[in-house]
Amino acid sequence: WYFYSKQQDETPAWKKVNYQNVYKDIADLLEDENYDDGSYGPVFVRLAWHASGTYDKKTHTGGSGGATIRHAPESEHGANAGLDVARRRLEPLKQKYRNISYGDLYTLAGVVAVQELGGPTVQWRPGRSDLQADACTPDGRLPDAAQGADHVRDIFYRMGFDDREIAALVGAHALGRCHTYRSGFDGPWNASPTAFTNFFYTELLNNTWVPKKWDGPKQFVDKQSGAFMMLPADMAFKTDPRFRTYIELYARDQDTFFNDFSAAFAKLLELGVKFPEDAPTYRFKPLD
Ligand code: ZEM
């Protein structure tokens, strides 16, 4: 009897979680008509991205592995303003599935959101183990929306991405919106911010973008309606010739965008993570 109970105790925590059930429970948390455009999906995607995008390939620090985004000072970095909303929404699932790590929960939430909002399926593996506040990354590892192509490249090359992957990842700006009380910027990128589409590219190319007339930080609005926005960093994808090739590709070919986004997003969520050797890779089916 002792032998068997000891064996059970040695099962690593990550193996005791039914991730399909977590997937379903995250999906149930997406909709809320009183929040933003009616879905937590966009802010879940942003949480997964900011949890992961701190990775530095030279020092092998950062990334989603330790879920340090939940600790101060990282949680208080300017770029992470508003992501407490997403973490608080997910917290009941951490209580329900005691053995899931925060790193696995936050990254899986990004996958669920992309898939359930109509995007591509995304491969995902469990097995991250949480770290404490002393592993927080320094401020400044995430991109600054006020800057241009050189800065965007510096940031994403540091993570190990190339131009095509960067252009695919930024297509997530089909989702959600900017909030003045979070980033200082304002507005959605298109008319369907809760659907995963290639509209970031089509809107970027098909509209005339003019500087918004306001007291806030420099951003652009579409000349025709004024209802949609682009960040200065978004505009760099239109003006930079090497990025623009991919923007044009993804605007005309949604399948290629979906495939490239899926691969780049899966890679993002795994940057710097040392998975257990026997961690299985999941490709969850979207729910009906
Ligand atoms: Zn974003 N992003 N991002 N992004 N992002 C915002 C919102 C969202 C940049 C950026 O400064 C901002 C990627 C790349 C880059 C999402 C996903 C991904 C906001 C607005 C800003 C300022 C925040 C607010 O006010 O709430 C810059 C400069 C980027 C690089 C060029 C990548 C990569 C992403 C995922 C793969 C998403 C989903 C949102 C919408 C969040 C929401 O709450 O609606």
XYZ file of C-alpha atoms and ligand atoms in Angstrom:
332
model
C 0.000 0.000 0.000
C 2.824 2.321 0.906
C 4.536 1.534 -2.385
C 1.512 2.522 -4.449
C 0.783 5.754 -2.589
C 4.412 6.786 -2.925
C 4.287 6.174 -6.652
C 1.246 8.399 -6.906
C 2.930 11.205 -5.019
C 5.763 11.235 -7.481
C 3.520 11.957 -10.443
C 4.519 15.452 -11.540
C 1.790 18.040 -11.030
C 1.444 18.829 -14.737
C 0.457 15.223 -15.467
C -2.500 15.351 -13.101
C -4.420 17.907 -15.143
C -6.992 17.146 -17.821
C -6.138 19.902 -20.294
C -9.147 19.221 -22.488
C -11.317 20.087 -19.477
C -9.286 23.242 -18.841
C -9.736 24.165 -22.509
C -13.493 23.898 -22.143
C -13.532 25.913 -18.918
C -11.415 28.691 -20.452
C -13.755 28.764 -23.448
C -16.661 29.244 -21.026
C -14.946 32.337 -19.616
C -14.582 34.102 -22.971
C -18.002 35.635 -23.385
C -19.249 38.482 -21.238
C -21.535 41.055 -22.782
C -20.539 43.621 -20.172
C -16.833 43.454 -20.904
C -15.329 45.479 -23.764
C -16.592 44.132 -27.110
C -18.183 41.121 -25.405
C -15.195 38.805 -25.103
C -12.146 38.270 -22.915
C -10.520 36.509 -25.874
C -8.429 39.467 -27.056
C -7.017 40.221 -23.613
C -6.266 36.497 -23.089
C -4.247 36.533 -26.321
C -2.412 39.617 -25.126
C -1.691 38.003 -21.747
C -0.228 34.909 -23.425
C 1.879 37.113 -25.689
C 3.230 39.352 -22.926
C 3.918 36.361 -20.686
C 6.055 34.901 -23.504
C 7.490 37.878 -25.369
C 10.028 38.730 -22.670
C 12.300 35.958 -23.915
C 15.925 36.805 -24.671
C 17.660 34.114 -26.694
C 21.166 35.304 -25.709
C 20.701 34.985 -21.952
C 17.919 32.363 -22.126
C 15.872 34.448 -19.699
C 12.202 35.372 -19.790
C 9.444 33.609 -21.667
C 6.244 32.036 -20.396
C 7.958 29.239 -18.436
C 7.980 30.874 -15.013
C 4.804 32.968 -15.406
C 6.713 35.844 -13.834
C 4.233 38.250 -15.442
C 1.994 37.691 -12.395
C 4.608 39.116 -9.990
C 5.634 42.702 -9.357
C 7.657 44.364 -10.727
C 6.894 42.652 -14.073
C 3.123 42.854 -13.565
C 3.542 46.621 -13.157
C 5.611 47.248 -16.267
C 3.809 49.813 -18.415
C 3.332 47.347 -21.275
C 1.414 45.011 -18.968
C -1.193 47.538 -17.862
C -4.637 45.939 -17.883
C -3.467 42.336 -18.006
C -4.465 41.890 -14.350
C -8.012 41.795 -15.746
C -7.177 38.653 -17.719
C -5.313 37.033 -14.838
C -8.186 37.656 -12.454
C -10.667 36.159 -14.923
C -8.535 32.988 -15.109
C -7.775 32.695 -11.382
C -10.814 30.494 -10.522
C -9.414 27.878 -12.922
C -6.086 27.885 -11.076
C -8.094 27.197 -7.913
C -10.134 24.463 -9.619
C -7.149 22.763 -11.285
C -4.639 23.039 -8.453
C -1.953 21.222 -10.409
C -1.876 23.460 -13.460
C 0.950 25.988 -13.528
C 0.194 29.626 -14.189
C 2.491 29.464 -17.196
C 0.450 26.639 -18.696
C -2.852 28.354 -17.825
C -1.938 31.718 -19.370
C -0.538 30.232 -22.570
C -3.420 27.797 -22.963
C -5.836 30.722 -22.548
C -4.177 32.360 -25.559
C -4.609 29.203 -27.613
C -8.261 28.797 -26.613
C -8.989 32.432 -27.451
C -7.385 32.266 -30.911
C -9.218 29.040 -31.747
C -12.624 29.908 -30.296
C -12.644 33.335 -31.974
C -12.330 31.567 -35.305
C -8.582 31.455 -35.805
C -6.358 28.522 -36.696
C -5.692 25.611 -34.351
C -2.435 26.036 -32.439
C -0.224 23.277 -31.072
C 0.392 23.526 -27.336
C 2.339 21.572 -24.704
C 1.999 21.544 -20.893
C 4.785 21.284 -18.362
C 5.872 24.851 -17.496
C 6.788 25.322 -13.839
C 6.207 28.626 -12.121
C 9.009 30.802 -10.780
C 9.022 33.460 -8.110
C 9.414 37.233 -8.368
C 13.212 37.111 -8.408
C 12.974 35.682 -11.941
C 11.027 38.704 -13.260
C 12.465 40.152 -16.454
C 13.637 43.773 -16.666
C 11.289 46.383 -18.129
C 11.658 47.169 -21.825
C 11.569 43.706 -23.379
C 8.175 44.174 -25.040
C 7.684 46.425 -28.071
C 7.008 50.133 -27.765
C 4.014 51.094 -29.912
C 5.387 54.573 -30.534
C 8.402 53.267 -32.457
C 9.031 51.914 -35.939
C 10.426 48.979 -37.901
C 13.991 49.037 -36.490
C 12.712 48.815 -32.947
C 10.181 46.112 -33.797
C 12.966 44.055 -35.402
C 15.302 44.559 -32.424
C 12.639 43.276 -30.048
C 11.497 40.261 -32.076
C 14.962 39.245 -33.327
C 15.980 39.109 -29.651
C 13.281 36.443 -29.194
C 14.491 34.588 -32.286
C 11.834 35.511 -34.863
C 12.366 36.488 -38.501
C 10.525 39.114 -40.550
C 7.897 36.709 -41.837
C 7.083 35.443 -38.342
C 6.900 38.995 -36.986
C 4.521 40.028 -39.765
C 2.343 36.985 -39.021
C 2.248 37.580 -35.261
C 1.160 41.201 -35.534
C -1.942 39.962 -37.362
C -3.306 39.344 -33.855
C -4.152 43.043 -34.004
C -7.314 41.957 -35.775
C -8.435 41.259 -32.208
C -9.414 43.649 -29.480
C -8.712 47.291 -29.032
C -6.530 49.902 -27.408
C -7.731 51.383 -24.131
C -6.674 54.900 -23.101
C -6.540 53.824 -19.437
C -4.159 50.958 -20.262
C -1.793 51.986 -23.057
C -2.900 55.551 -23.728
C -3.963 54.606 -27.273
C -7.588 54.363 -28.299
C -9.849 52.217 -30.427
C -10.121 48.913 -32.324
C -8.250 48.007 -35.507
C -11.378 46.921 -37.381
C -15.126 46.371 -37.114
C -14.991 42.777 -35.805
C -12.582 42.808 -32.848
C -13.853 39.518 -31.433
C -13.241 37.508 -34.610
C -9.824 36.208 -35.606
C -9.419 37.305 -39.244
C -6.768 38.697 -41.596
C -8.403 42.122 -41.332
C -5.346 43.701 -39.728
C -3.642 43.393 -43.109
C -6.597 44.305 -45.301
C -7.426 47.375 -43.201
C -3.801 48.463 -43.072
C -3.464 48.274 -46.869
C -6.907 49.408 -47.976
C -7.371 52.535 -45.880
C -5.783 55.921 -45.894
C -4.418 56.430 -42.399
C -4.179 59.927 -40.993
C -2.846 61.159 -37.638
C -5.605 61.286 -35.035
C -6.321 64.802 -33.857
C -6.264 64.607 -30.098
C -4.199 65.258 -26.974
C -3.137 61.619 -26.655
C -0.065 59.823 -27.999
C 0.528 59.824 -31.749
C -1.671 57.230 -33.484
C -3.517 56.935 -36.782
C -7.191 56.665 -37.708
C -8.760 55.658 -40.998
C -9.568 58.758 -42.997
C -12.973 57.563 -44.139
C -14.753 56.743 -40.872
C -12.276 57.649 -38.140
C -13.526 54.564 -36.295
C -10.442 52.355 -36.652
C -6.883 52.828 -35.540
C -3.267 51.936 -36.181
C -0.319 52.342 -33.832
C 2.865 53.945 -35.155
C 4.469 50.474 -34.862
C 1.613 48.992 -36.950
C 2.207 51.568 -39.689
C 5.815 50.396 -39.934
C 4.558 47.128 -41.437
C 3.113 49.106 -44.334
C 6.071 51.420 -44.908
C 8.922 48.939 -44.404
C 9.412 47.158 -47.759
C 10.451 43.776 -46.319
C 7.540 43.662 -43.881
C 5.172 44.918 -46.559
C 5.749 41.877 -48.780
C 4.255 39.679 -46.060
C 1.473 42.137 -45.236
C 0.387 41.935 -48.881
C 0.649 38.138 -48.844
C -1.495 37.784 -45.717
C -4.044 40.338 -46.944
C -4.734 38.308 -50.078
C -4.236 34.803 -48.658
C -6.010 34.115 -45.377
C -4.959 30.417 -45.330
C -1.289 31.256 -45.478
C -1.794 33.801 -42.705
C -3.572 31.226 -40.538
C -0.818 28.635 -41.086
C 1.999 31.081 -40.429
C 0.288 32.622 -37.415
C -0.375 29.203 -35.915
C 3.281 28.178 -36.196
C 4.666 31.503 -34.955
C 2.219 31.735 -32.039
C 3.004 28.153 -30.930
C 6.718 29.026 -31.094
C 6.150 32.232 -29.101
C 4.385 30.376 -26.293
C 7.293 27.915 -25.987
C 10.223 30.350 -26.072
C 12.748 29.467 -23.385
C 10.583 26.740 -21.856
C 12.252 23.472 -20.834
C 9.463 20.950 -21.229
C 9.542 17.565 -19.533
C 10.643 14.977 -22.094
C 7.332 13.163 -21.952
C 5.112 16.226 -22.324
C 2.614 15.488 -25.099
C 1.750 18.029 -27.775
C -1.943 18.833 -28.039
C -3.890 20.244 -30.936
C -7.292 20.796 -29.380
C -10.386 20.716 -31.533
C -12.354 23.950 -31.439
C -15.670 23.514 -29.607
C -18.913 23.686 -31.585
Zn -0.372 44.062 -29.347
N -0.925 45.836 -28.531
N 1.437 44.829 -29.881
N 0.195 42.250 -30.070
N -2.161 43.303 -28.806
C -2.146 46.146 -27.981
C -3.268 45.321 -27.933
C -3.255 43.990 -28.330
C 1.860 46.125 -29.698
C 1.240 47.087 -28.852
O 1.972 48.132 -28.423
C -0.115 46.952 -28.412
C 1.392 41.931 -30.667
C 2.341 42.855 -31.061
C 2.343 44.189 -30.685
C -2.573 42.003 -29.017
C -1.783 40.928 -29.443
C -0.494 41.064 -29.914
C -2.131 47.479 -27.482
C -3.293 48.146 -26.767
C -0.880 47.991 -27.745
C -0.430 49.392 -27.392
C -3.330 47.747 -25.288
C -4.497 48.355 -24.560
O -4.573 49.590 -24.502
O -5.334 47.591 -24.053
C 3.091 46.325 -30.448
C 3.896 47.603 -30.537
C 3.371 45.127 -31.066
C 4.489 44.784 -31.981
C 4.708 45.360 -33.110
C 1.489 40.506 -30.855
C 2.700 39.795 -31.447
C 0.319 39.964 -30.373
C -0.127 38.536 -30.287
C 0.356 37.562 -31.029
C -3.988 41.894 -28.717
C -4.852 40.650 -28.884
C -4.416 43.157 -28.281
C -5.816 43.574 -27.850
C -5.956 43.460 -26.351
C -7.311 43.851 -25.830
O -7.424 43.966 -24.609
O -8.261 44.042 -26.594
